Each structure stands twice: as C-alpha cells, then as structure tokens.
Amino acid sequence: MNGAIPGAQRLRAASAGNRVLGVLIVLLIALTLGMDQLEPLFRALFPDLGNPLYSRDSFLNLMLAHIGLVLMSSLISVTVGVAAGLFVTRPVGREFEPMVSSLAAIGQTFPPAAVLAIAVPLAGFGFAPTIIALSLYGLLPVIQNTIAGLGTVPQATLEAARGNGMNRWQILRRVELPLAMRVIIAGIRVSVIINIGTATIGSTVGAKSLGTPLIAGLVGNNLAYVIQGALLVGLLAIVTDLLFERLERRFSFGR
Amino acid sequence: MIELKGLTKTYAGKNVVDNVSLTLDTGEFGVLIGPSGCGKSTTLKMINRLVPLSGGRIILNGDDVTELPAEQLRRRIGYAIQSTGLFPHWSVAQNIATVPQLLKWPKSRIDDRVDELMAMFHLDAAEFRHKYPHQLSGGQAQRVGVARALAADPEVLLMDEPFGAVDPLTREVLQAEMRRVHQQTGKTIVFVTHDMDEALQLATRIALLNGGKLVQYDRPIELMVKPDNDFVREFIGQADLGLKLLSRRWVHQYQREPSLEHHATHPGLDHCWQLDDAGRPVALEGARLDEDHEVTEVKPEWTATPGMSMKEALSRMVWYRVMVLPVVDDAGKLIAEIGMQGIMGIQAENGTQAS
Ligand SMILES: Nc1ncnc2c1ncn2[C@@H]1O[C@H](COP(=O)(O)OP(=O)(O)OP(=O)(O)O)[C@@H](O)[C@H]1O
Ligand SMILES: [Mg+2]
C-alpha cells in the first residue's frame, strides 16, 4: 500500500504524524493533571450547574484506574486469544477452529452491558466482573486476526522453511509469527480500542474508571461531568490508536 | 551419491510414484522430467522427506534418509523451488544465511559465505545485501533462492522447477549460470523440470517419468539417439533433434585457432580477423555470405564465448550471415574462432559429452 509513496514523501508524512501524536499526548497528560484549571471555563459554559467540575476523585486516579482495567483485560484477551489462534492453526488443534471461531463471534454479539449483568452475580461488584466482560469482549478480534494473520503466510514460504531444516518451533518463531504480527497487532489494536470505550460502563458495577464522571454526569444531569469524562476517554483512545499504528508499521518489513 | 531403491508414494490407494530406482553419482546433474502430475515433485520431496515415503529406500552418501532426524537431513540438502519461498521479512543476506544460522556458524563465517555466494551469482553485495525479496526482480529472487540453498555447502541440491516462473530470456541466463555453478562447485544436483530444452541444457543424467514410473534413465545424448520406446521419442520430440544435439555441445569443444591471415588455398580459412591493440577482434575480412561486404565490423551480437552452446553459435551465424564467429574471453580478447565446419563436424555418436 505504502509502496507507491516515494521515500521523501513518506518521511514527511511520518514526521507530520509524529507531531500530531506528540501534541495529543501532551494534551492528554495536561488535561488529566490540570482539568481543575479549566473550572472557570466550565463555569462559564454551564452557569446553571452548582458544581461544574467533577471532584469526587482526581482525574489522574480515574485515568490510571481506566488504563489499569484496559491493560489487565487486554493482557487476558491477548494471551488467551493468541494462544487459541495458535492452537487452532497447528495440526493438533485444526479441528477446533470452527468451534473456537464461532464461540468468539458469539461472545462479541452480546452487548457489553449484558455481559456485565451476567458477570456481576458470578463475580460480585467492582473490578472482577468488568475485567471478565472486557476480556471476553476483546477476545474476538485477537483470535480472528491471529488466525487470519497466520493464514497469510504463503505456502511456499512454509515449505521453504521446512525444506531448509527449521523445526516447528523455529518456523513459528522466525517465520510465521513475524509475518503474521502486523495482522495480529491490528487485532489487538481493535480489541484495546473497544475496551477503552467499553471500560467506561464498568463504573455502573462499581469499577472505577473514566466512566465514573461520565455516568455520574448522565445520572445527575451534569453535562460538564459527561464532557470531562468523554474528553479524556476519547483522547486516550485516539492516542492509543496512533501508537498502535506506529507499532504495526514496524512489522511491514520495507513494504 | 543418491540411490533411490524401489521408491514408492501412495495417495489414496494410487501409486503416484511407483517403484522408482536410480543412482545418481556425486557431481552429476540429474534432471527429473515428465508430463504434469507424473510424480516429479513428489519424488524430489521424498529425498528431503518433505513427503514421507510409502515404500522403498533413499540412500544419501551411505545414509538411509529415513534414519536421520528430518531437520538434520534437510540442513545437509539444499532446496530451491519455483516460487523461491524467500522469507519476505528477511533481507537478501539474512535469507542466504538461513541454514548457516540454523547450524550456528559464527557470524564472521556467515558473512564471508554470504559475500562469496552473492559474488558467485553476480549479485552486487553493496546493492543487494540489505534489500528485501519484494524489491528484487524474478531473476534476482531466483538467484537468491539458489544461493540460499547452497549456503551451507550441502551434499546435494534439490531444485523444483526453479526457473519455471521467469521470462524466457532470464531463464536462459539463469540456466547458463546454473551450468557454471555446477561446474564450479561440483555439486550433486537433482533438478525437476518439464521443459526438455532445459533438461538437455543442464543434465548429465535425465530420468523420464510417466504416471509415477521411471521410463528411461540415461545420459541426454542416449535419450535422444536411443530412446527406449515411443513415449520417450515423443516426449523428446523428433522435430529438431539436430538442434537439440547442438544445444548439448559447447563452443570450447569445437573452436579452433583463429585465422589471422588469408589462406587462399584453404577453403573455409579464406578469411582473417583484424585485431585492435588489446587483441580484441574489430573486423572480419571475408567469410560472409553476401560478397559485397568484404570487410565486416565485429559486433558483440555475433561474438561467441567458450561456454556458449553450439546451437546458439549456429543461430548467430545464420542471423548475422557469417560463416565464422570470433570466440572471445571475458576481456573481449580473441582466443579462437568457431566456424560452420565445426558445427557440421558434430555427430550424435561422437563420444559422451563433457560435463
Ligand atoms: N498431498 C497429496 N495428496 C494427494 N495427491 C497428491 C498429493 N500431492 C501430489 N498428489 C498427486 O500425485 C501426483 C504427482 O504429483 P506431483 O506434484 O509429484 O507431480 P509433478 O510431476 O511434480 O507435476 P507438475 O509438473 O504439475 O508439478 C499428482 O497426480 C498429484 O495430484
Ligand atoms: Mg511439480
């Protein structure tokens, strides 16, 4: 795809991308640490609200809790998803492929709120049910892309790997995974971005996140709270997405 | 040396390779040929055990291949295929270094070997070392594929239609290179093709397969002049046997001293070469079909080299209407000449070919 773009132009595009990413990261940190400084602005925008700045918890705490939720659940999604994708693409697990794929697809069709509702009676309120819901939810893109990514490795490449005396482990490590990595990372990217958004509803079952001010705002009819939460969640999602984009590009091997 | 003994492969009750026995001595260039689906690739892949045997044995330099660990066996055997199978995420140098890496050679030895192979295949190291496979032309990629197969100095080189997907011009260049590499390295090669001209160009032994069975296993000349049956005759094609024969003969076998002065009394030597100070031929006096061009300027297009086939030499004589070609060395210096008489002197019977 990028092959058509001449080197200089590609470099220029990359450096412009770097600047955008840099600005967004600075903005994300500044807003997380310094939302209080904007109190006059929110007061001016929402003169009717008695308390236009969410203050039951610091935005730094909320941000860290949010990132913690996403990290934890993504770690589970990626570990389980990549392992499952690897398993069903090996000779021993090939027969399980249709089952695993459809299970993951079904998991995705449940609305996250429903998964939460089911998880609460099983795991109680708070962190645990949110993690369960998020990891289940993030599983599908990882499994799907792991299978798809490994499927893009050309047959001739695999035959050459075997013919040159690589054992199964070496073929996986040196050939299949590097070649599938770009697609796998694209799946992880989707999974993480979904979870950054979905983690907000964890606050409905008592898991602290950037959803906390958002939900509080919705319940208490406080639009300022909603904006403060949504702004940070949105920025976090965009920055994460851009970071993943750069990570993916590392695995394009000159193409 | 490779010995196939009663080699058989069965898929769904059908023998796609059926009791094939043959011996290929060290240093021979063996070509497996036959119609599509006759079992060439299957036979080849049984040698490095990419395909497990159903019956029979394969002995590689005294070792039964089924008794060696598969990976260890494959590191002793080079393998090059039509679609190259180059690793797209590795540079040319990394691709070539595949087997030495697996064998854990020290880095300096690997680097030296990569340079050596790139030189052997006329790939400029500075330019190509760090390129990725998708940045190569078909011919360059194929060279890298063969270089990779040769990297760890394997006992045998297996090649499955390696030049099947490149254009005819490039294919000829690669064939000539392959012949040179075979002569330089003395490798035992098993080469699969369905192109008889390619087989005749390269082989010192040809195995013709049909329906999984070995039909005839012989030197190329024998196959042409003593076909065992009609299938062989038909497969080789009777149409231009004489030309096929010429494609097995090399200029250096029939070249003679260049004529540097006129010998009016010797028919066929009634011409002479004019040389420049460096000994390069610049013009030919006489020996043209159309007499009004008494002196002809020598052009690279109708110059021969010792490694050129007699078929190509003949083709150049006919096309450029000269009775004699200058034979030059790498520096372009006149070392010999090759004439029509040399070509007419070739006989099907006259000896076994130089390999
Ligand atoms: N894995 C397999 N399962 C079943 N049949 C196979 C398999 N591999 C090859 N065959 C069959 O075995 C026969 C020989 O195949 P092979 O690939 O050796 O032919 P080939 O001589 O190399 O042909 P081509 O010139 O088309 O490459 C064919 O009829 C093919 O359909
Ligand atoms: Mg084949």
mmCIF file of N, CA and C in Angstrom, chain A residues 36-153:
data_model
loop_
_atom_site.group_PDB
_atom_site.id
_atom_site.type_symbol
_atom_site.label_atom_id
_atom_site.label_comp_id
_atom_site.label_asym_id
_atom_site.label_seq_id
_atom_site.Cartn_x
_atom_site.Cartn_y
_atom_site.Cartn_z
ATOM 1 N N ASP A 36 -8.602 20.742 36.627
ATOM 2 C CA ASP A 36 -9.073 21.740 37.601
ATOM 3 C C ASP A 36 -8.900 23.170 37.074
ATOM 4 N N GLN A 37 -7.799 23.358 36.326
ATOM 5 C CA GLN A 37 -7.515 24.700 35.825
ATOM 6 C C GLN A 37 -8.617 25.218 34.893
ATOM 7 N N LEU A 38 -9.409 24.273 34.360
ATOM 8 C CA LEU A 38 -10.438 24.669 33.405
ATOM 9 C C LEU A 38 -11.763 25.004 34.086
ATOM 10 N N GLU A 39 -11.747 24.969 35.460
ATOM 11 C CA GLU A 39 -13.007 25.201 36.174
ATOM 12 C C GLU A 39 -13.704 26.481 35.719
ATOM 13 N N PRO A 40 -12.967 27.623 35.576
ATOM 14 C CA PRO A 40 -13.641 28.855 35.118
ATOM 15 C C PRO A 40 -14.340 28.668 33.773
ATOM 16 N N LEU A 41 -13.687 27.917 32.887
ATOM 17 C CA LEU A 41 -14.259 27.688 31.563
ATOM 18 C C LEU A 41 -15.588 26.934 31.680
ATOM 19 N N PHE A 42 -15.573 25.817 32.449
ATOM 20 C CA PHE A 42 -16.802 25.030 32.601
ATOM 21 C C PHE A 42 -17.887 25.861 33.298
ATOM 22 N N ARG A 43 -17.439 26.708 34.278
ATOM 23 C CA ARG A 43 -18.406 27.552 34.981
ATOM 24 C C ARG A 43 -19.097 28.509 33.992
ATOM 25 N N ALA A 44 -18.290 29.028 33.059
ATOM 26 C CA ALA A 44 -18.839 29.950 32.072
ATOM 27 C C ALA A 44 -19.774 29.240 31.095
ATOM 28 N N LEU A 45 -19.367 27.999 30.734
ATOM 29 C CA LEU A 45 -20.160 27.237 29.767
ATOM 30 C C LEU A 45 -21.481 26.755 30.374
ATOM 31 N N PHE A 46 -21.421 26.357 31.670
ATOM 32 C CA PHE A 46 -22.605 25.804 32.343
ATOM 33 C C PHE A 46 -22.931 26.623 33.584
ATOM 34 N N PRO A 47 -23.441 27.843 33.397
ATOM 35 C CA PRO A 47 -23.683 28.732 34.550
ATOM 36 C C PRO A 47 -24.737 28.159 35.509
ATOM 37 N N ASP A 48 -25.600 27.257 35.019
ATOM 38 C CA ASP A 48 -26.673 26.739 35.879
ATOM 39 C C ASP A 48 -26.194 25.678 36.851
ATOM 40 N N LEU A 49 -25.025 25.066 36.546
ATOM 41 C CA LEU A 49 -24.569 23.964 37.394
ATOM 42 C C LEU A 49 -23.883 24.503 38.639
ATOM 43 N N GLY A 50 -24.276 23.941 39.794
ATOM 44 C CA GLY A 50 -23.656 24.376 41.035
ATOM 45 C C GLY A 50 -22.206 23.933 41.111
ATOM 46 N N ASN A 51 -21.935 22.742 40.557
ATOM 47 C CA ASN A 51 -20.587 22.188 40.649
ATOM 48 C C ASN A 51 -20.157 21.672 39.286
ATOM 49 N N PRO A 52 -19.567 22.498 38.446
ATOM 50 C CA PRO A 52 -19.290 22.109 37.061
ATOM 51 C C PRO A 52 -17.986 21.327 36.885
ATOM 52 N N LEU A 53 -17.274 21.000 37.962
ATOM 53 C CA LEU A 53 -16.036 20.232 37.804
ATOM 54 C C LEU A 53 -16.106 19.002 38.690
ATOM 55 N N TYR A 54 -15.949 17.822 38.060
ATOM 56 C CA TYR A 54 -16.021 16.576 38.822
ATOM 57 C C TYR A 54 -14.889 16.554 39.827
ATOM 58 N N SER A 55 -15.213 16.334 41.100
ATOM 59 C CA SER A 55 -14.160 16.463 42.108
ATOM 60 C C SER A 55 -14.205 15.351 43.154
ATOM 61 N N ARG A 56 -15.042 14.321 42.922
ATOM 62 C CA ARG A 56 -15.088 13.240 43.922
ATOM 63 C C ARG A 56 -13.817 12.396 43.890
ATOM 64 N N ASP A 57 -13.105 12.495 42.752
ATOM 65 C CA ASP A 57 -11.835 11.769 42.634
ATOM 66 C C ASP A 57 -10.964 12.571 41.671
ATOM 67 N N SER A 58 -9.630 12.409 41.758
ATOM 68 C CA SER A 58 -8.803 13.153 40.817
ATOM 69 C C SER A 58 -8.863 12.476 39.456
ATOM 70 N N PHE A 59 -8.734 13.287 38.404
ATOM 71 C CA PHE A 59 -8.763 12.696 37.057
ATOM 72 C C PHE A 59 -7.561 11.792 36.843
ATOM 73 N N LEU A 60 -6.451 12.076 37.531
ATOM 74 C CA LEU A 60 -5.283 11.204 37.421
ATOM 75 C C LEU A 60 -5.628 9.810 37.924
ATOM 76 N N ASN A 61 -6.282 9.758 39.097
ATOM 77 C CA ASN A 61 -6.689 8.454 39.633
ATOM 78 C C ASN A 61 -7.624 7.721 38.677
ATOM 79 N N LEU A 62 -8.584 8.460 38.138
ATOM 80 C CA LEU A 62 -9.550 7.835 37.228
ATOM 81 C C LEU A 62 -8.843 7.308 35.978
ATOM 82 N N MET A 63 -7.935 8.135 35.464
ATOM 83 C CA MET A 63 -7.193 7.731 34.260
ATOM 84 C C MET A 63 -6.389 6.466 34.535
ATOM 85 N N LEU A 64 -5.664 6.460 35.669
ATOM 86 C CA LEU A 64 -4.844 5.285 35.974
ATOM 87 C C LEU A 64 -5.718 4.052 36.158
ATOM 88 N N ALA A 65 -6.864 4.227 36.811
ATOM 89 C CA ALA A 65 -7.765 3.088 37.022
ATOM 90 C C ALA A 65 -8.284 2.574 35.684
ATOM 91 N N HIS A 66 -8.615 3.523 34.811
ATOM 92 C CA HIS A 66 -9.116 3.155 33.478
ATOM 93 C C HIS A 66 -8.060 2.369 32.696
ATOM 94 N N ILE A 67 -6.858 2.939 32.692
ATOM 95 C CA ILE A 67 -5.768 2.264 31.968
ATOM 96 C C ILE A 67 -5.504 0.896 32.581
ATOM 97 N N GLY A 68 -5.580 0.822 33.910
ATOM 98 C CA GLY A 68 -5.373 -0.457 34.589
ATOM 99 C C GLY A 68 -6.387 -1.498 34.131
ATOM 100 N N LEU A 69 -7.653 -1.092 34.083
ATOM 101 C CA LEU A 69 -8.702 -2.008 33.619
ATOM 102 C C LEU A 69 -8.410 -2.511 32.202
ATOM 103 N N VAL A 70 -8.080 -1.565 31.330
ATOM 104 C CA VAL A 70 -7.854 -1.923 29.926
ATOM 105 C C VAL A 70 -6.615 -2.811 29.790
ATOM 106 N N LEU A 71 -5.547 -2.436 30.509
ATOM 107 C CA LEU A 71 -4.314 -3.227 30.429
ATOM 108 C C LEU A 71 -4.568 -4.652 30.873
ATOM 109 N N MET A 72 -5.221 -4.764 32.042
ATOM 110 C CA MET A 72 -5.459 -6.081 32.626
ATOM 111 C C MET A 72 -6.309 -6.929 31.679
ATOM 112 N N SER A 73 -7.423 -6.361 31.203
ATOM 113 C CA SER A 73 -8.318 -7.159 30.360
ATOM 114 C C SER A 73 -7.672 -7.455 29.002
ATOM 115 N N SER A 74 -6.913 -6.486 28.465
ATOM 116 C CA SER A 74 -6.271 -6.732 27.172
ATOM 117 C C SER A 74 -5.200 -7.807 27.298
ATOM 118 N N LEU A 75 -4.511 -7.776 28.434
ATOM 119 C CA LEU A 75 -3.488 -8.802 28.653
ATOM 120 C C LEU A 75 -4.131 -10.186 28.578
ATOM 121 N N ILE A 76 -5.303 -10.302 29.233
ATOM 122 C CA ILE A 76 -6.005 -11.592 29.210
ATOM 123 C C ILE A 76 -6.482 -11.911 27.783
ATOM 124 N N SER A 77 -7.118 -10.938 27.131
ATOM 125 C CA SER A 77 -7.612 -11.159 25.758
ATOM 126 C C SER A 77 -6.483 -11.610 24.846
ATOM 127 N N VAL A 78 -5.338 -10.906 24.931
ATOM 128 C CA VAL A 78 -4.241 -11.194 24.018
ATOM 129 C C VAL A 78 -3.651 -12.567 24.312
ATOM 130 N N THR A 79 -3.426 -12.846 25.604
ATOM 131 C CA THR A 79 -2.841 -14.136 25.947
ATOM 132 C C THR A 79 -3.745 -15.271 25.489
ATOM 133 N N VAL A 80 -5.018 -15.194 25.907
ATOM 134 C CA VAL A 80 -5.954 -16.271 25.558
ATOM 135 C C VAL A 80 -6.197 -16.306 24.051
ATOM 136 N N GLY A 81 -6.378 -15.115 23.458
ATOM 137 C CA GLY A 81 -6.722 -15.052 22.034
ATOM 138 C C GLY A 81 -5.603 -15.555 21.146
ATOM 139 N N VAL A 82 -4.356 -15.098 21.407
ATOM 140 C CA VAL A 82 -3.235 -15.550 20.575
ATOM 141 C C VAL A 82 -3.008 -17.044 20.778
ATOM 142 N N ALA A 83 -3.103 -17.489 22.048
ATOM 143 C CA ALA A 83 -2.912 -18.920 22.312
ATOM 144 C C ALA A 83 -3.961 -19.741 21.564
ATOM 145 N N ALA A 84 -5.219 -19.293 21.637
ATOM 146 C CA ALA A 84 -6.283 -20.043 20.953
ATOM 147 C C ALA A 84 -6.063 -20.023 19.442
ATOM 148 N N GLY A 85 -5.684 -18.845 18.906
ATOM 149 C CA GLY A 85 -5.438 -18.737 17.466
ATOM 150 C C GLY A 85 -4.296 -19.634 17.037
ATOM 151 N N LEU A 86 -3.245 -19.690 17.856
ATOM 152 C CA LEU A 86 -2.113 -20.564 17.538
ATOM 153 C C LEU A 86 -2.540 -22.017 17.575
ATOM 154 N N PHE A 87 -3.298 -22.352 18.639
ATOM 155 C CA PHE A 87 -3.701 -23.752 18.814
ATOM 156 C C PHE A 87 -4.490 -24.260 17.607
ATOM 157 N N VAL A 88 -5.471 -23.465 17.172
ATOM 158 C CA VAL A 88 -6.330 -23.984 16.100
ATOM 159 C C VAL A 88 -5.682 -23.908 14.724
ATOM 160 N N THR A 89 -4.478 -23.285 14.632
ATOM 161 C CA THR A 89 -3.795 -23.298 13.341
ATOM 162 C C THR A 89 -2.677 -24.341 13.316
ATOM 163 N N ARG A 90 -2.455 -25.052 14.444
ATOM 164 C CA ARG A 90 -1.487 -26.158 14.440
ATOM 165 C C ARG A 90 -2.227 -27.424 14.006
ATOM 166 N N PRO A 91 -1.473 -28.421 13.532
ATOM 167 C CA PRO A 91 -2.135 -29.666 13.115
ATOM 168 C C PRO A 91 -3.002 -30.277 14.228
ATOM 169 N N VAL A 92 -2.509 -30.242 15.488
ATOM 170 C CA VAL A 92 -3.279 -30.884 16.566
ATOM 171 C C VAL A 92 -4.622 -30.208 16.818
ATOM 172 N N GLY A 93 -4.691 -28.892 16.619
ATOM 173 C CA GLY A 93 -5.905 -28.182 17.018
ATOM 174 C C GLY A 93 -6.799 -27.770 15.866
ATOM 175 N N ARG A 94 -6.405 -28.176 14.662
ATOM 176 C CA ARG A 94 -7.091 -27.683 13.472
ATOM 177 C C ARG A 94 -8.604 -27.950 13.525
ATOM 178 N N GLU A 95 -8.977 -29.121 14.077
ATOM 179 C CA GLU A 95 -10.407 -29.470 14.070
ATOM 180 C C GLU A 95 -11.224 -28.556 14.986
ATOM 181 N N PHE A 96 -10.549 -27.850 15.898
ATOM 182 C CA PHE A 96 -11.291 -26.972 16.809
ATOM 183 C C PHE A 96 -11.527 -25.580 16.222
ATOM 184 N N GLU A 97 -10.959 -25.338 15.061
ATOM 185 C CA GLU A 97 -11.014 -23.985 14.515
ATOM 186 C C GLU A 97 -12.426 -23.441 14.355
ATOM 187 N N PRO A 98 -13.342 -24.195 13.718
ATOM 188 C CA PRO A 98 -14.702 -23.656 13.559
ATOM 189 C C PRO A 98 -15.353 -23.348 14.905
ATOM 190 N N MET A 99 -15.143 -24.254 15.871
ATOM 191 C CA MET A 99 -15.760 -24.068 17.186
ATOM 192 C C MET A 99 -15.221 -22.805 17.862
ATOM 193 N N VAL A 100 -13.906 -22.662 17.898
ATOM 194 C CA VAL A 100 -13.302 -21.502 18.553
ATOM 195 C C VAL A 100 -13.732 -20.205 17.872
ATOM 196 N N SER A 101 -13.724 -20.216 16.556
ATOM 197 C CA SER A 101 -14.113 -19.001 15.828
ATOM 198 C C SER A 101 -15.550 -18.610 16.141
ATOM 199 N N SER A 102 -16.456 -19.594 16.149
ATOM 200 C CA SER A 102 -17.855 -19.217 16.369
ATOM 201 C C SER A 102 -18.104 -18.845 17.827
ATOM 202 N N LEU A 103 -17.400 -19.501 18.758
ATOM 203 C CA LEU A 103 -17.532 -19.101 20.169
ATOM 204 C C LEU A 103 -17.129 -17.642 20.351
ATOM 205 N N ALA A 104 -16.002 -17.292 19.753
ATOM 206 C CA ALA A 104 -15.527 -15.919 19.889
ATOM 207 C C ALA A 104 -16.502 -14.940 19.241
ATOM 208 N N ALA A 105 -17.070 -15.348 18.117
ATOM 209 C CA ALA A 105 -18.021 -14.473 17.426
ATOM 210 C C ALA A 105 -19.279 -14.280 18.259
ATOM 211 N N ILE A 106 -19.730 -15.350 18.889
ATOM 212 C CA ILE A 106 -20.918 -15.246 19.739
ATOM 213 C C ILE A 106 -20.645 -14.304 20.905
ATOM 214 N N GLY A 107 -19.457 -14.456 21.500
ATOM 215 C CA GLY A 107 -19.079 -13.580 22.607
ATOM 216 C C GLY A 107 -19.214 -12.116 22.233
ATOM 217 N N GLN A 108 -18.895 -11.840 20.978
ATOM 218 C CA GLN A 108 -18.908 -10.459 20.514
ATOM 219 C C GLN A 108 -20.332 -9.923 20.327
ATOM 220 N N THR A 109 -21.290 -10.815 20.067
ATOM 221 C CA THR A 109 -22.646 -10.333 19.777
ATOM 222 C C THR A 109 -23.390 -9.902 21.036
ATOM 223 N N PHE A 110 -22.945 -10.394 22.224
ATOM 224 C CA PHE A 110 -23.569 -9.900 23.459
ATOM 225 C C PHE A 110 -23.237 -8.432 23.648
ATOM 226 N N PRO A 111 -24.232 -7.601 23.983
ATOM 227 C CA PRO A 111 -23.886 -6.227 24.339
ATOM 228 C C PRO A 111 -23.055 -6.260 25.623
ATOM 229 N N PRO A 112 -22.063 -5.392 25.724
ATOM 230 C CA PRO A 112 -21.201 -5.420 26.908
ATOM 231 C C PRO A 112 -21.997 -5.305 28.210
ATOM 232 N N ALA A 113 -23.087 -4.518 28.160
ATOM 233 C CA ALA A 113 -23.888 -4.358 29.381
ATOM 234 C C ALA A 113 -24.459 -5.698 29.829
ATOM 235 N N ALA A 114 -24.855 -6.529 28.841
ATOM 236 C CA ALA A 114 -25.413 -7.831 29.178
ATOM 237 C C ALA A 114 -24.355 -8.729 29.797
ATOM 238 N N VAL A 115 -23.131 -8.669 29.212
ATOM 239 C CA VAL A 115 -22.051 -9.481 29.776
ATOM 240 C C VAL A 115 -21.795 -9.054 31.217
ATOM 241 N N LEU A 116 -21.810 -7.733 31.434
ATOM 242 C CA LEU A 116 -21.620 -7.224 32.797
ATOM 243 C C LEU A 116 -22.706 -7.758 33.723
ATOM 244 N N ALA A 117 -23.942 -7.700 33.238
ATOM 245 C CA ALA A 117 -25.071 -8.125 34.054
ATOM 246 C C ALA A 117 -24.945 -9.592 34.443
ATOM 247 N N ILE A 118 -24.397 -10.389 33.513
ATOM 248 C CA ILE A 118 -24.217 -11.810 33.828
ATOM 249 C C ILE A 118 -23.037 -12.001 34.769
ATOM 250 N N ALA A 119 -21.991 -11.176 34.569
ATOM 251 C CA ALA A 119 -20.770 -11.368 35.347
ATOM 252 C C ALA A 119 -20.934 -10.953 36.800
ATOM 253 N N VAL A 120 -21.818 -9.988 37.053
ATOM 254 C CA VAL A 120 -21.941 -9.480 38.425
ATOM 255 C C VAL A 120 -22.386 -10.559 39.421
ATOM 256 N N PRO A 121 -23.461 -11.298 39.120
ATOM 257 C CA PRO A 121 -23.844 -12.347 40.071
ATOM 258 C C PRO A 121 -22.749 -13.398 40.252
ATOM 259 N N LEU A 122 -21.944 -13.595 39.214
ATOM 260 C CA LEU A 122 -20.892 -14.611 39.295
ATOM 261 C C LEU A 122 -19.688 -14.089 40.062
ATOM 262 N N ALA A 123 -19.304 -12.831 39.804
ATOM 263 C CA ALA A 123 -18.050 -12.337 40.347
ATOM 264 C C ALA A 123 -18.215 -11.171 41.319
ATOM 265 N N GLY A 124 -19.439 -10.779 41.592
ATOM 266 C CA GLY A 124 -19.643 -9.657 42.501
ATOM 267 C C GLY A 124 -19.459 -8.330 41.800
ATOM 268 N N PHE A 125 -19.573 -7.237 42.594
ATOM 269 C CA PHE A 125 -19.411 -5.901 42.029
ATOM 270 C C PHE A 125 -17.952 -5.532 41.892
ATOM 271 N N GLY A 126 -17.672 -4.520 41.057
ATOM 272 C CA GLY A 126 -16.351 -3.910 41.043
ATOM 273 C C GLY A 126 -15.465 -4.349 39.900
ATOM 274 N N PHE A 127 -14.200 -4.516 40.226
ATOM 275 C CA PHE A 127 -13.143 -4.766 39.267
ATOM 276 C C PHE A 127 -13.351 -6.068 38.489
ATOM 277 N N ALA A 128 -13.598 -7.180 39.226
ATOM 278 C CA ALA A 128 -13.599 -8.516 38.610
ATOM 279 C C ALA A 128 -14.615 -8.674 37.475
ATOM 280 N N PRO A 129 -15.901 -8.343 37.672
ATOM 281 C CA PRO A 129 -16.842 -8.555 36.564
ATOM 282 C C PRO A 129 -16.489 -7.692 35.353
ATOM 283 N N THR A 130 -15.964 -6.490 35.599
ATOM 284 C CA THR A 130 -15.582 -5.620 34.489
ATOM 285 C C THR A 130 -14.461 -6.261 33.687
ATOM 286 N N ILE A 131 -13.462 -6.783 34.415
ATOM 287 C CA ILE A 131 -12.344 -7.442 33.731
ATOM 288 C C ILE A 131 -12.856 -8.615 32.899
ATOM 289 N N ILE A 132 -13.771 -9.410 33.489
ATOM 290 C CA ILE A 132 -14.307 -10.566 32.763
ATOM 291 C C ILE A 132 -15.000 -10.104 31.484
ATOM 292 N N ALA A 133 -15.880 -9.115 31.633
ATOM 293 C CA ALA A 133 -16.631 -8.639 30.468
ATOM 294 C C ALA A 133 -15.691 -8.090 29.398
ATOM 295 N N LEU A 134 -14.726 -7.281 29.829
ATOM 296 C CA LEU A 134 -13.817 -6.665 28.854
ATOM 297 C C LEU A 134 -12.952 -7.714 28.163
ATOM 298 N N SER A 135 -12.452 -8.688 28.922
ATOM 299 C CA SER A 135 -11.565 -9.656 28.271
ATOM 300 C C SER A 135 -12.343 -10.518 27.293
ATOM 301 N N LEU A 136 -13.563 -10.915 27.686
ATOM 302 C CA LEU A 136 -14.384 -11.688 26.751
ATOM 303 C C LEU A 136 -14.631 -10.881 25.494
ATOM 304 N N TYR A 137 -14.937 -9.611 25.722
ATOM 305 C CA TYR A 137 -15.290 -8.742 24.625
ATOM 306 C C TYR A 137 -14.127 -8.491 23.678
ATOM 307 N N GLY A 138 -12.923 -8.425 24.251
ATOM 308 C CA GLY A 138 -11.754 -8.129 23.420
ATOM 309 C C GLY A 138 -11.162 -9.353 22.761
ATOM 310 N N LEU A 139 -11.711 -10.513 23.075
ATOM 311 C CA LEU A 139 -11.130 -11.767 22.600
ATOM 312 C C LEU A 139 -11.263 -11.946 21.083
ATOM 313 N N LEU A 140 -12.448 -11.658 20.578
ATOM 314 C CA LEU A 140 -12.737 -11.998 19.179
ATOM 315 C C LEU A 140 -11.748 -11.410 18.171
ATOM 316 N N PRO A 141 -11.506 -10.083 18.207
ATOM 317 C CA PRO A 141 -10.589 -9.550 17.190
ATOM 318 C C PRO A 141 -9.205 -10.173 17.287
ATOM 319 N N VAL A 142 -8.793 -10.509 18.512
ATOM 320 C CA VAL A 142 -7.455 -11.092 18.656
ATOM 321 C C VAL A 142 -7.427 -12.486 18.033
ATOM 322 N N ILE A 143 -8.420 -13.310 18.373
ATOM 323 C CA ILE A 143 -8.466 -14.666 17.804
ATOM 324 C C ILE A 143 -8.575 -14.592 16.286
ATOM 325 N N GLN A 144 -9.525 -13.800 15.836
ATOM 326 C CA GLN A 144 -9.762 -13.691 14.401
ATOM 327 C C GLN A 144 -8.505 -13.277 13.654
ATOM 328 N N ASN A 145 -7.837 -12.238 14.149
ATOM 329 C CA ASN A 145 -6.666 -11.742 13.434
ATOM 330 C C ASN A 145 -5.464 -12.661 13.587
ATOM 331 N N THR A 146 -5.392 -13.383 14.696
ATOM 332 C CA THR A 146 -4.290 -14.338 14.819
ATOM 333 C C THR A 146 -4.443 -15.421 13.764
ATOM 334 N N ILE A 147 -5.666 -15.936 13.638
ATOM 335 C CA ILE A 147 -5.911 -16.970 12.621
ATOM 336 C C ILE A 147 -5.680 -16.405 11.223
ATOM 337 N N ALA A 148 -6.230 -15.207 10.972
ATOM 338 C CA ALA A 148 -6.080 -14.609 9.642
ATOM 339 C C ALA A 148 -4.615 -14.314 9.342
ATOM 340 N N GLY A 149 -3.908 -13.764 10.331
ATOM 341 C CA GLY A 149 -2.505 -13.404 10.129
ATOM 342 C C GLY A 149 -1.656 -14.619 9.806
ATOM 343 N N LEU A 150 -1.852 -15.687 10.565
ATOM 344 C CA LEU A 150 -1.076 -16.900 10.303
ATOM 345 C C LEU A 150 -1.463 -17.469 8.935
ATOM 346 N N GLY A 151 -2.714 -17.230 8.535
ATOM 347 C CA GLY A 151 -3.175 -17.730 7.238
ATOM 348 C C GLY A 151 -2.572 -16.986 6.058
ATOM 349 N N THR A 152 -2.038 -15.782 6.305
ATOM 350 C CA THR A 152 -1.462 -15.024 5.185
ATOM 351 C C THR A 152 -0.050 -15.485 4.844
ATOM 352 N N VAL A 153 0.556 -16.313 5.697
ATOM 353 C CA VAL A 153 1.919 -16.762 5.408
ATOM 354 C C VAL A 153 1.868 -17.694 4.196
#
